Short mmCIF file of C-alpha atoms and ligand atoms in Angstrom, two decimals:
data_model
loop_
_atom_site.label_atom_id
_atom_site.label_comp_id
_atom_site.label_asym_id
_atom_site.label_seq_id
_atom_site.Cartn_x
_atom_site.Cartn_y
_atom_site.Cartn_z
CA UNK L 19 38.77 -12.84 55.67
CA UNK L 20 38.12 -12.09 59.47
CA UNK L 21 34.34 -12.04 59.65
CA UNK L 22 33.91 -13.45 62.89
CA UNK L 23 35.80 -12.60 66.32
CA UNK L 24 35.66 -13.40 69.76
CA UNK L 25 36.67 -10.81 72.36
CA UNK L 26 35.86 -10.15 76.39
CA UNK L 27 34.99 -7.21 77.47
CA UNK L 28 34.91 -5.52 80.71
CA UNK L 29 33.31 -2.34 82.18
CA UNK L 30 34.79 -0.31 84.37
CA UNK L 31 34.26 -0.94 88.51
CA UNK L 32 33.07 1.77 89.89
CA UNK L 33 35.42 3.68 92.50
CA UNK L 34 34.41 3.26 96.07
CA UNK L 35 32.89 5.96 98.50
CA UNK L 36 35.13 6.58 101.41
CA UNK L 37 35.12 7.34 105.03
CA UNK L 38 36.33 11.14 105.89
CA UNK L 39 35.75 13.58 108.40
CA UNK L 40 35.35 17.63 108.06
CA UNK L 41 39.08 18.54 110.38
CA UNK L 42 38.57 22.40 110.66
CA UNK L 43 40.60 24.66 113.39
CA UNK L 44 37.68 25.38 115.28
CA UNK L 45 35.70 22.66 115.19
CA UNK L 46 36.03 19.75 117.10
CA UNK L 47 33.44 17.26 115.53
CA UNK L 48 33.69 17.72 112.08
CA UNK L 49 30.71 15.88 109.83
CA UNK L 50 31.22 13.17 107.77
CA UNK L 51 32.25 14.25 104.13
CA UNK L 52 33.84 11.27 102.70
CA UNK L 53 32.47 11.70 98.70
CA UNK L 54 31.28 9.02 96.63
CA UNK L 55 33.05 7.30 94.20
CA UNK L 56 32.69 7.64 90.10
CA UNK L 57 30.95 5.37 88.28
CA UNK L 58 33.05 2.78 85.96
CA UNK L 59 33.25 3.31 82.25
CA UNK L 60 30.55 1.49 79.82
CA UNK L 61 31.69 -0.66 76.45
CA UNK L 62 30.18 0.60 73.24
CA UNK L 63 30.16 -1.01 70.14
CA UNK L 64 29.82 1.24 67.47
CA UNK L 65 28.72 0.67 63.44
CA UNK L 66 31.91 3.00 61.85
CA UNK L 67 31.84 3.21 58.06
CA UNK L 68 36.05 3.57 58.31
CA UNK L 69 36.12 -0.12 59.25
CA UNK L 70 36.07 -2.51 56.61
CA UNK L 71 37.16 -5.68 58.36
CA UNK L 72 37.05 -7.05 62.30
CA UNK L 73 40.73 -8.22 61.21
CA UNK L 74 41.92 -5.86 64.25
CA UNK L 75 39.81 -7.71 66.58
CA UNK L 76 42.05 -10.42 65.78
CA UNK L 77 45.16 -9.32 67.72
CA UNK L 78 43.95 -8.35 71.18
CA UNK L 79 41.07 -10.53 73.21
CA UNK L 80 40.48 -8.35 76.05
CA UNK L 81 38.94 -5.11 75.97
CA UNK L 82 38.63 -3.18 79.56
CA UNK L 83 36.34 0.38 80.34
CA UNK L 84 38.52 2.61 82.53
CA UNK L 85 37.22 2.00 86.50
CA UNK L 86 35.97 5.08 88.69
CA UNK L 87 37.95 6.57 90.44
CA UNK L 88 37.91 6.69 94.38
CA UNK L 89 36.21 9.37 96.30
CA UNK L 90 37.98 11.89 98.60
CA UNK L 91 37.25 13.66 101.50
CA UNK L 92 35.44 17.36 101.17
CA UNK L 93 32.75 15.42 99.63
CA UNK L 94 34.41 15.14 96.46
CA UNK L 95 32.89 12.85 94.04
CA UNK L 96 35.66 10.14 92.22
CA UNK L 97 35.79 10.76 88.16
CA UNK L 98 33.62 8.45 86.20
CA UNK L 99 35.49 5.94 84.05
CA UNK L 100 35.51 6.85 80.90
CA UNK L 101 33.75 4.12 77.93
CA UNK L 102 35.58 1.97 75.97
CA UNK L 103 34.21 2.88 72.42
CA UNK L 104 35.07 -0.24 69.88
CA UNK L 105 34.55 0.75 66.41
CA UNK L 106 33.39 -2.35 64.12
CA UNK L 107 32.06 -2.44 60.69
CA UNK L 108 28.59 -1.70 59.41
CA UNK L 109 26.96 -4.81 59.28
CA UNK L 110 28.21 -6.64 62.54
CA UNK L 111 26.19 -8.73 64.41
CA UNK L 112 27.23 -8.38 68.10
CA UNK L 113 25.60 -11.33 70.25
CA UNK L 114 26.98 -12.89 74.13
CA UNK L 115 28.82 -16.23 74.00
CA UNK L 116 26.71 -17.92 76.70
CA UNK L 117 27.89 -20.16 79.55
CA UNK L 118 26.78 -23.50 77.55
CA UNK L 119 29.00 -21.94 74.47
CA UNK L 120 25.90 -20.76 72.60
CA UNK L 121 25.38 -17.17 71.66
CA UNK L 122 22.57 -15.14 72.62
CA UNK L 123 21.49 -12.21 69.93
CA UNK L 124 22.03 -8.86 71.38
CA UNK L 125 22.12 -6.27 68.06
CA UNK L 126 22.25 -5.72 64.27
CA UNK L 127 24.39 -2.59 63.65
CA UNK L 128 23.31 -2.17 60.09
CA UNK L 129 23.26 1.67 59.91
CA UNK L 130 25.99 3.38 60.25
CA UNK L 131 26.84 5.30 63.87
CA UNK L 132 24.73 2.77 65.27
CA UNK L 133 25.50 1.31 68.68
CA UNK L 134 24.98 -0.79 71.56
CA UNK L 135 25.86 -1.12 75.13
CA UNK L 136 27.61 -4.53 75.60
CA UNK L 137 28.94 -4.10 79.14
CA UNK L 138 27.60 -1.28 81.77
CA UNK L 139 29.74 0.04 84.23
CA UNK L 140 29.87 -0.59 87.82
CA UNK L 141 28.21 2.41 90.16
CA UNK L 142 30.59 3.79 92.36
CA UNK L 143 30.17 3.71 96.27
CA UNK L 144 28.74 6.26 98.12
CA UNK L 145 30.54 8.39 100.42
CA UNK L 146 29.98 8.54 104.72
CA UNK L 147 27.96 11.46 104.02
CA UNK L 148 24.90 9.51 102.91
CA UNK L 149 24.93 7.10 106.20
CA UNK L 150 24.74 9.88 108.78
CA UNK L 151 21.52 9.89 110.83
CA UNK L 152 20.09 10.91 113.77
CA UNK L 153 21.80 7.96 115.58
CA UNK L 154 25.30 7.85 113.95
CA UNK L 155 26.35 11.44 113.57
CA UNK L 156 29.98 10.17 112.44
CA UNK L 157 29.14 7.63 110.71
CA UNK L 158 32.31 4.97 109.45
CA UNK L 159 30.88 3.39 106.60
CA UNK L 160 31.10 3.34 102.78
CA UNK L 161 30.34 1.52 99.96
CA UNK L 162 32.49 0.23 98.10
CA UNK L 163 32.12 0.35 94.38
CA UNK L 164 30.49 -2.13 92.20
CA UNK L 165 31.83 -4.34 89.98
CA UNK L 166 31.90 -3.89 86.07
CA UNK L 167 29.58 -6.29 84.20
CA UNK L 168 32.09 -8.79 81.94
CA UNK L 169 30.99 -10.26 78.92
CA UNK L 170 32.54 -12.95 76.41
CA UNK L 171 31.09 -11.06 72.90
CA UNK L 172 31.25 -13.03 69.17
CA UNK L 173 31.17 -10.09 66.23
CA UNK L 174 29.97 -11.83 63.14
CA UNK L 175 30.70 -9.55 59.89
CA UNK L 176 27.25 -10.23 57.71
CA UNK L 177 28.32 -9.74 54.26
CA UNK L 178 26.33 -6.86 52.58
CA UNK L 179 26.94 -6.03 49.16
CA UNK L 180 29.24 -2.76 48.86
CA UNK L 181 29.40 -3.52 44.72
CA UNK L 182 26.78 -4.91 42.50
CA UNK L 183 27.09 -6.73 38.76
CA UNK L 184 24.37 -6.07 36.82
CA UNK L 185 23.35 -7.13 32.78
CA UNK L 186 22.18 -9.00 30.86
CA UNK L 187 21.37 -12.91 31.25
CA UNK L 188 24.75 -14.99 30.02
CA UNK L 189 27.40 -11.97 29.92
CA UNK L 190 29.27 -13.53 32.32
CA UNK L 191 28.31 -11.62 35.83
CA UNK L 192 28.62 -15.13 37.76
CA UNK L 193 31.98 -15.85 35.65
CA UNK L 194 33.26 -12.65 36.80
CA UNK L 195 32.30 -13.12 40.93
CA UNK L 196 34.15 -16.56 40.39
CA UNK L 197 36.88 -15.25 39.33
CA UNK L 198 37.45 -12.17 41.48
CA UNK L 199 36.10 -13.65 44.68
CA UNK L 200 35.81 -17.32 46.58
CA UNK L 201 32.13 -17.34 46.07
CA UNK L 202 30.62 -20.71 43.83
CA UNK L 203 27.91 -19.20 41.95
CA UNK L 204 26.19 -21.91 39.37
CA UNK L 205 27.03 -20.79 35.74
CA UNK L 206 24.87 -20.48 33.06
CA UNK L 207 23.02 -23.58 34.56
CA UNK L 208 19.48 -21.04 35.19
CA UNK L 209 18.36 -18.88 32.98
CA UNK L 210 17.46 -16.44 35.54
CA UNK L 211 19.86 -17.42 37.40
CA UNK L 212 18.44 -17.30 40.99
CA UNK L 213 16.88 -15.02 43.11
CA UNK L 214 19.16 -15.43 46.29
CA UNK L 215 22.18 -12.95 45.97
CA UNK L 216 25.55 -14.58 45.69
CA UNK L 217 27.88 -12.89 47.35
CA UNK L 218 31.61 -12.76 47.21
CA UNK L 219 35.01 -11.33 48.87
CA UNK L 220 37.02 -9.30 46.94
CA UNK L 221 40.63 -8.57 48.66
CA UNK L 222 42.59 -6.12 47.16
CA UNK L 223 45.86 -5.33 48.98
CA UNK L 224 45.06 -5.13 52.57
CA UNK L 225 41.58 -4.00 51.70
CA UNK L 226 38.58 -6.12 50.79
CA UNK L 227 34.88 -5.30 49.44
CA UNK L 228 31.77 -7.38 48.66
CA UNK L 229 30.81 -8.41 45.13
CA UNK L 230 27.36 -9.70 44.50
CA UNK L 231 25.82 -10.40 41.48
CA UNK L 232 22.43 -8.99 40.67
CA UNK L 233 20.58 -11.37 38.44
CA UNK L 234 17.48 -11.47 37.33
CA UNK L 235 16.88 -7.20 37.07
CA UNK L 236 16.68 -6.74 33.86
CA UNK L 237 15.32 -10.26 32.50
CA UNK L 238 11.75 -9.54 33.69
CA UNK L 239 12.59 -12.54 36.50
CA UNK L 240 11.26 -9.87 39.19
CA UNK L 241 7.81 -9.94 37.56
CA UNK L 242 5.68 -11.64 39.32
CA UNK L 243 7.96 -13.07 41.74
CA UNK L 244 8.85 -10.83 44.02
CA UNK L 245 12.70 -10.33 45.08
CA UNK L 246 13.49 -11.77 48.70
CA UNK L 247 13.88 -9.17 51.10
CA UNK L 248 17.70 -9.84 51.71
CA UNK L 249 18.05 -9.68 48.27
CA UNK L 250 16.78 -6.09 48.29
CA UNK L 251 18.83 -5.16 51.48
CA UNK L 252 21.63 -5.53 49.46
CA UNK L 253 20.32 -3.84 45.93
CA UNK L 254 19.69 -0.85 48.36
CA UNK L 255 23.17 -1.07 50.02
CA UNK L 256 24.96 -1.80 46.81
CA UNK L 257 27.34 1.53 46.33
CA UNK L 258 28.56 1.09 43.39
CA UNK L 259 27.47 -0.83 40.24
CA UNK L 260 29.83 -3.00 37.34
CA UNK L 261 28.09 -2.92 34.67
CA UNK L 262 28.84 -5.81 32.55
CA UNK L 263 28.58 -6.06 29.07
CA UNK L 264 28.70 -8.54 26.18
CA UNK L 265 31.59 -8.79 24.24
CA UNK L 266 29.66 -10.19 21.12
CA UNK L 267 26.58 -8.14 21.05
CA UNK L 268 25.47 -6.91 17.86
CA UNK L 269 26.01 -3.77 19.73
CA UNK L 270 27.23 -3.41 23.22
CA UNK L 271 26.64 0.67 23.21
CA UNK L 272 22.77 -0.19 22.53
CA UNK L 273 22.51 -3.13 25.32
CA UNK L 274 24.30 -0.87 27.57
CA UNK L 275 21.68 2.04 27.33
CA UNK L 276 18.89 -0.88 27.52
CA UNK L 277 19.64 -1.83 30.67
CA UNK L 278 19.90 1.43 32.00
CA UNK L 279 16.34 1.99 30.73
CA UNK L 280 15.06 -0.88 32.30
CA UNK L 281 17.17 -0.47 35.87
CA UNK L 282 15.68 2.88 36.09
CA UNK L 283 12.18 1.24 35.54
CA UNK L 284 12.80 -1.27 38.30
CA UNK L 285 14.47 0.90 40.77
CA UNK L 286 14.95 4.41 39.92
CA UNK L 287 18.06 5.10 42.80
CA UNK L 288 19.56 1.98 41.63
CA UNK L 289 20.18 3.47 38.29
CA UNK L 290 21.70 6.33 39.72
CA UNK L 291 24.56 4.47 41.57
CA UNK L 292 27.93 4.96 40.17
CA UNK L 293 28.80 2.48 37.20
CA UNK L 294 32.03 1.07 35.84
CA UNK L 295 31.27 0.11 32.10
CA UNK L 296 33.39 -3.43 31.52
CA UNK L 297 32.82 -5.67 28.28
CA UNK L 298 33.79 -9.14 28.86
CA UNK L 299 34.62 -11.78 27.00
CA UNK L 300 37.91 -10.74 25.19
CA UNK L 301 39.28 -13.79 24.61
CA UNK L 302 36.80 -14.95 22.22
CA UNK L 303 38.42 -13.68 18.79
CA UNK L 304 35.49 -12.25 17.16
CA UNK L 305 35.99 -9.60 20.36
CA UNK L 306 39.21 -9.17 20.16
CA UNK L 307 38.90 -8.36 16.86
CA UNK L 308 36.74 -5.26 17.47
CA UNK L 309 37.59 -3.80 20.81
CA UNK L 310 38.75 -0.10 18.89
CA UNK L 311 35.42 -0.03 17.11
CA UNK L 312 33.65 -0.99 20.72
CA UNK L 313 35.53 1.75 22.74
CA UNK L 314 35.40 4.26 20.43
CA UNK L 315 31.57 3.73 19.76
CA UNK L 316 31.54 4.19 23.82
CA UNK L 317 33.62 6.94 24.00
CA UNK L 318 31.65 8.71 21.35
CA UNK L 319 28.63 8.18 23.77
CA UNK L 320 30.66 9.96 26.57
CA UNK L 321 31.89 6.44 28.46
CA UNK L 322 35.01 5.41 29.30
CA UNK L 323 34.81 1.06 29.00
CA UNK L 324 36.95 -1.31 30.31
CA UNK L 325 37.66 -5.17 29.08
CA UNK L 326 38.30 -8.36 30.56
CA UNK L 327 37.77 -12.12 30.23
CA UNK L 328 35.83 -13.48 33.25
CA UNK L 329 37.31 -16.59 31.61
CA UNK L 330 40.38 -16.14 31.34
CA UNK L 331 40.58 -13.68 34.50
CA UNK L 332 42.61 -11.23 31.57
CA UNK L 333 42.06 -7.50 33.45
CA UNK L 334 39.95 -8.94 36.21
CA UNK L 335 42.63 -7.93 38.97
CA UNK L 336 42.73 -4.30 36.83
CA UNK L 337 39.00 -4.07 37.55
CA UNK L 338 38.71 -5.33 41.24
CA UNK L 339 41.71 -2.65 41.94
CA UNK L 340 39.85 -0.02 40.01
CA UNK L 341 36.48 -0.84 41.68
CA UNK L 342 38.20 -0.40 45.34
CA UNK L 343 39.48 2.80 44.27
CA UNK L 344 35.62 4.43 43.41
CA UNK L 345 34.25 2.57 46.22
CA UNK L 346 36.84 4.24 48.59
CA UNK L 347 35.93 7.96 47.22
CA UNK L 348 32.09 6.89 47.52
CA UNK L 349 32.09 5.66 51.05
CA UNK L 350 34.23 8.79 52.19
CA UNK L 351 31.49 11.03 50.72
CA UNK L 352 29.05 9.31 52.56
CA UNK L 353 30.48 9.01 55.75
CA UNK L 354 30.62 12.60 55.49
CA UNK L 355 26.69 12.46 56.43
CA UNK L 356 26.38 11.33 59.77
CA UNK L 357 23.73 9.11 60.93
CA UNK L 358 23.63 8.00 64.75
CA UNK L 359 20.82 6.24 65.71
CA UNK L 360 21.02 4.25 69.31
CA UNK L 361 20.30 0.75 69.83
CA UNK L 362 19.78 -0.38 73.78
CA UNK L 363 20.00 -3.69 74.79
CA UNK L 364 16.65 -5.72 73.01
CA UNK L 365 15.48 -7.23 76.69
CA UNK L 366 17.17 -7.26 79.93
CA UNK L 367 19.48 -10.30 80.61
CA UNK L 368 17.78 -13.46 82.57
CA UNK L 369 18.61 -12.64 86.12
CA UNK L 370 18.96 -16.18 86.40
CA UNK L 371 18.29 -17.56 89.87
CA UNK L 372 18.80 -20.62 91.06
CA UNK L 373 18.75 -21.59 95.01
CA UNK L 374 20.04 -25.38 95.33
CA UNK L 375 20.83 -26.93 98.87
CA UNK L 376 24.58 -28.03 100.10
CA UNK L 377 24.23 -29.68 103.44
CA UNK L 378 22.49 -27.02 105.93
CA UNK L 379 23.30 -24.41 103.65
CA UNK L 380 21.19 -23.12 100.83
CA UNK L 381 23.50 -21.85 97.78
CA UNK L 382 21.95 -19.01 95.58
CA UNK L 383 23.22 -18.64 92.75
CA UNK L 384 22.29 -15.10 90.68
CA UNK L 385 24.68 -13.78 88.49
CA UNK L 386 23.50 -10.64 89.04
CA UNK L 387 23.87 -10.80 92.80
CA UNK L 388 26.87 -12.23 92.52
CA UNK L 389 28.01 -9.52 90.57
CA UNK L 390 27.18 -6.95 93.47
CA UNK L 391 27.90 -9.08 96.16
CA UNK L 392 31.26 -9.81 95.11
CA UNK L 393 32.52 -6.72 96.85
CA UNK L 394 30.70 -5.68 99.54
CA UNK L 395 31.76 -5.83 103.13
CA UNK L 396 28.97 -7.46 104.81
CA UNK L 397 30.04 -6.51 108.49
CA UNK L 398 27.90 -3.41 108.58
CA UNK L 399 24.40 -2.48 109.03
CA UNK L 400 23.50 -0.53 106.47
CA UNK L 401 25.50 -2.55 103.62
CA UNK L 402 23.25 -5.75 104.98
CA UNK L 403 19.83 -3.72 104.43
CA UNK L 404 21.37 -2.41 100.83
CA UNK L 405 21.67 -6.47 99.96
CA UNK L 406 17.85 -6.68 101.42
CA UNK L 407 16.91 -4.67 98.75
CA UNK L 408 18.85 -6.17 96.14
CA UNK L 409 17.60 -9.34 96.99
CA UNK L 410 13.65 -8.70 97.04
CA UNK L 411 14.58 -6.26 93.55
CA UNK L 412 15.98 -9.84 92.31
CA UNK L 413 13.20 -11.92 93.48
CA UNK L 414 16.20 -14.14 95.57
CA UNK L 415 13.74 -14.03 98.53
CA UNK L 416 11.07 -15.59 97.03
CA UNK L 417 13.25 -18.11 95.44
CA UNK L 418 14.86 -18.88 98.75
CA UNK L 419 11.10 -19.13 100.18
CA UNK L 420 10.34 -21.45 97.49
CA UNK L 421 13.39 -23.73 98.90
CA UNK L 422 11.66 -23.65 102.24
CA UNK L 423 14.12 -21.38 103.96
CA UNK L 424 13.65 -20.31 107.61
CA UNK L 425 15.48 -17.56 109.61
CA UNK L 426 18.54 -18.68 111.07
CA UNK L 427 19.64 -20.62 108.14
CA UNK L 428 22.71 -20.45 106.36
CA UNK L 429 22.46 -18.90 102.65
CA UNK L 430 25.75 -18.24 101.01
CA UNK L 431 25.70 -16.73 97.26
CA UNK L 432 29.33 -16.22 95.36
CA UNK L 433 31.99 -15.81 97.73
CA UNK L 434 29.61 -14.67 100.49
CA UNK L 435 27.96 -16.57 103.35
CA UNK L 436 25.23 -15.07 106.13
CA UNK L 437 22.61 -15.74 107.76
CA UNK L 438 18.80 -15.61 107.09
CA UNK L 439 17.22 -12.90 109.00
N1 GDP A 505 34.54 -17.15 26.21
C1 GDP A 505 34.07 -16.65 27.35
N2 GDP A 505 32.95 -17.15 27.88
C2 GDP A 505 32.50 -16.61 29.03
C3 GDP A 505 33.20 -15.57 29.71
N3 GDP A 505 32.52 -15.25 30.83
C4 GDP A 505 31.44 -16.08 30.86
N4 GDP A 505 31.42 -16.89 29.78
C5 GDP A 505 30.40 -17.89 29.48
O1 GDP A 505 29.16 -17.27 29.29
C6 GDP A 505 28.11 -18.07 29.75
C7 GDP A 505 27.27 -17.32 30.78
O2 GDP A 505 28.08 -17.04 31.92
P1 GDP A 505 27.46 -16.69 33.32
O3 GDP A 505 28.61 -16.29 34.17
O4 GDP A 505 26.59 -17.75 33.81
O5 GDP A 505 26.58 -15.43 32.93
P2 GDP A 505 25.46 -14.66 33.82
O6 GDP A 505 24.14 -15.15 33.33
O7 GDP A 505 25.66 -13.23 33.46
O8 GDP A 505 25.73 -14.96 35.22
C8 GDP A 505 28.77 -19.32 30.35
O9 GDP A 505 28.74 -20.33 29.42
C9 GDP A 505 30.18 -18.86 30.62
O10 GDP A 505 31.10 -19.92 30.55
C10 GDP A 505 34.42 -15.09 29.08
O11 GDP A 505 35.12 -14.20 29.60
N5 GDP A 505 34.79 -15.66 27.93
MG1 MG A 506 24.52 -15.81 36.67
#
């Protein structure tokens, strides 16, 4: 089971603007018309029903957004970089692996065609055409494009029930999880069991689902106390139901149309959810000894039943295989119906800054800024009052004035050095 992955990603840099000149026949200055470059592709992660594992995620780290491309004289603007859409599973939790090798939340994609933005794409550079003035008619200066934000992500698969067992108390529903899945559930040690869902991973094949069992439905256990609210999340989620039935009931036809009755009293859509009829307990004698009478008395009620021994784990593979198959024709019916709902980022990230002192020579250090920084050339004008702005928009100044910084100082942030003006 791959349920948790760790993967980089990177955005796309943006393409950078470029220096050009109109040449025409007859004219002998031609403007500037050097275009500006496209902006760098985004990284989506995206909830996709078709996923049932982050197994993939397993055999490549590093996941790169196509950059912008450059742009070109005319005034022709570079192509954006297209996103890098990563399809995970419903149910991943998508958070950054920090610098101290924590992990900071960033989305839940519980619904499917949910999706979140987990690196944005550098802006491309603009063009000469935007630094013409009065002053500099031919101007020979453009901005280069910005870097692609890179991120270390962790996907965590939460488990969510794809395939509930429901019945009565002591027919063997925790029996049967044992025995299909890893899971530990305590047997017949509560009578109503508890309230928590215990889930399980069933592989079949290359494929895998989610087995929980449902106790305490139909034993009156929700009366009064109230069912968690994960537990619900995953009653509501469940797909498909097994329904399981005792093997030694005076008769199993009867208990099987009770708890129908009482499902549809407790949750009416629950009851509506698919069912695979399976009556355990066939290795106790006094079952085997009337399993015609028991499938003909189901048959006769228009059900087709199924028999194991949770026990033994006789016809348990049978069932898990047969479960995958209806669970595979239910989810492809339902991810017919498309849902997309967006998720943006829950807060923006903490810019971060930090302004410590290294001789005469104050060291900022903004992730952020670094980011933007990190290619710029610094020998013009107009790319030093761009930074300006950056750095007020980032509150660097005031954190600089905090340090007690005075013009003429030396402030150098990333790979970049100058002077305080
Ligand atoms: N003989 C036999 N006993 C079983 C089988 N499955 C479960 N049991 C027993 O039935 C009792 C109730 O099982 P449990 O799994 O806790 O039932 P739950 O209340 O439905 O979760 C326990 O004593 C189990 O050992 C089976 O296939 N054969
Ligand atoms: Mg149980």
């Amino acid at each position: 089971m791959f349920d948790r992955v760790e993967i980089e990603v990177k955005a796309g840099d943006g393409g950078d603007g470029v220096i050009s000149f109109r040449r025409e026949k007859f004219v002998p200055f031609g403007g500037p018309d050097g275009g500006d470059g496209g902006d760098g592709g985004g990284v989506v992660i995206i909830a996709d029903p078709s996923v049932t594992s982050l197994r993939i995620f397993k055999h490549k780290r590093f996941y790169p957004a196509a950059d912008g491309e450059s742009g070109k004289g005319k005034r022709k603007h570079g192509k954006n970089g297209e996103d890098l859409i990563l399809n995970v599973s419903v149910g991943t939790v998508v958070s950054y692996k920090t610098q101290t090798g924590g992990d900071a939340f960033i989305a839940d994609l519980e619904q499917v065609g949910q999706q979140v933005v987990v690196a944005n794409g550098g802006k491309g550079g603009l063009g000469n055409t935007h630094f013409a003035s009065s002053t500099n008619q031919a101007p020979r200066i453009a901005q280069k494009g910005e870097a692609g934000e890179e991120n270390s992500l962790i996907l965590e698969l939460k488990l969510i029930a794809d395939v509930g067992i429901i019945g009565y108390p002591n027919v063997g529903k925790s029996t049967l999880l044992a025995a299909a899945s890893a899971a530990k559930p305590k047997i017949a040690s509560y009578p109503f069991t508890t309230l928590e869902p215990i889930l399980g991973v069933v592989e079949v094949g290359q494929r895998s689902f989610v087995l929980a069992e449902i106790p305490g439905l139909v034993d009156g256990a929700h009366f009064g106390r109230g069912l968690g609210h994960d537990f619900l999340r995953h009653i509501v989620r469940t797909k498909i139901l097994i329904h399981l039935i005792e093997g030694t009931a005076t008769s199993p036809g009867e208990d099987m149309i009770q708890v129908n009755a009482e499902l549809s009293l407790f949750d009416s859509a629950l009851a509506q959810k698919p069912q695979l009829v399976v009556v355990n307990k066939i290795d106790l004698s006094q079952v085997q000894a009337r399993l015609t009478e028991i499938k003909d008395a189901f048959s006769s009620a228009g059900t087709t039943v199924l028999f194991v021994s949770a026990a033994t784990g006789e016809g348990v593979a049978e069932l898990m295989a047969e479960t995958m198959q209806v669970l595979q024709s239910v989810t492809e019916v339902e991810a017919g119906e498309k849902i997309t709902k967006k998720v943006f980022r829950p807060k923006p990230r903490d810019v971060g800054i930090r302004v410590s002192k290294e001789g005469d020579t104050f060291v900022v250090v903004a992730p952020e800024l670094e980011r933007i920084v990190a290619r710029t050339d610094m020998t013009t004008p107009v790319v030093r009052w761009h930074l300006k702005r950056q750095l007020a928009r980032l509150g660097v100044g005031k954190a600089l004035a905090k340090a007690g910084v005075k013009p003429g100082d030396r402030i150098r942030c990333g790979n970049l050095e100058w002077e305080w003006e």
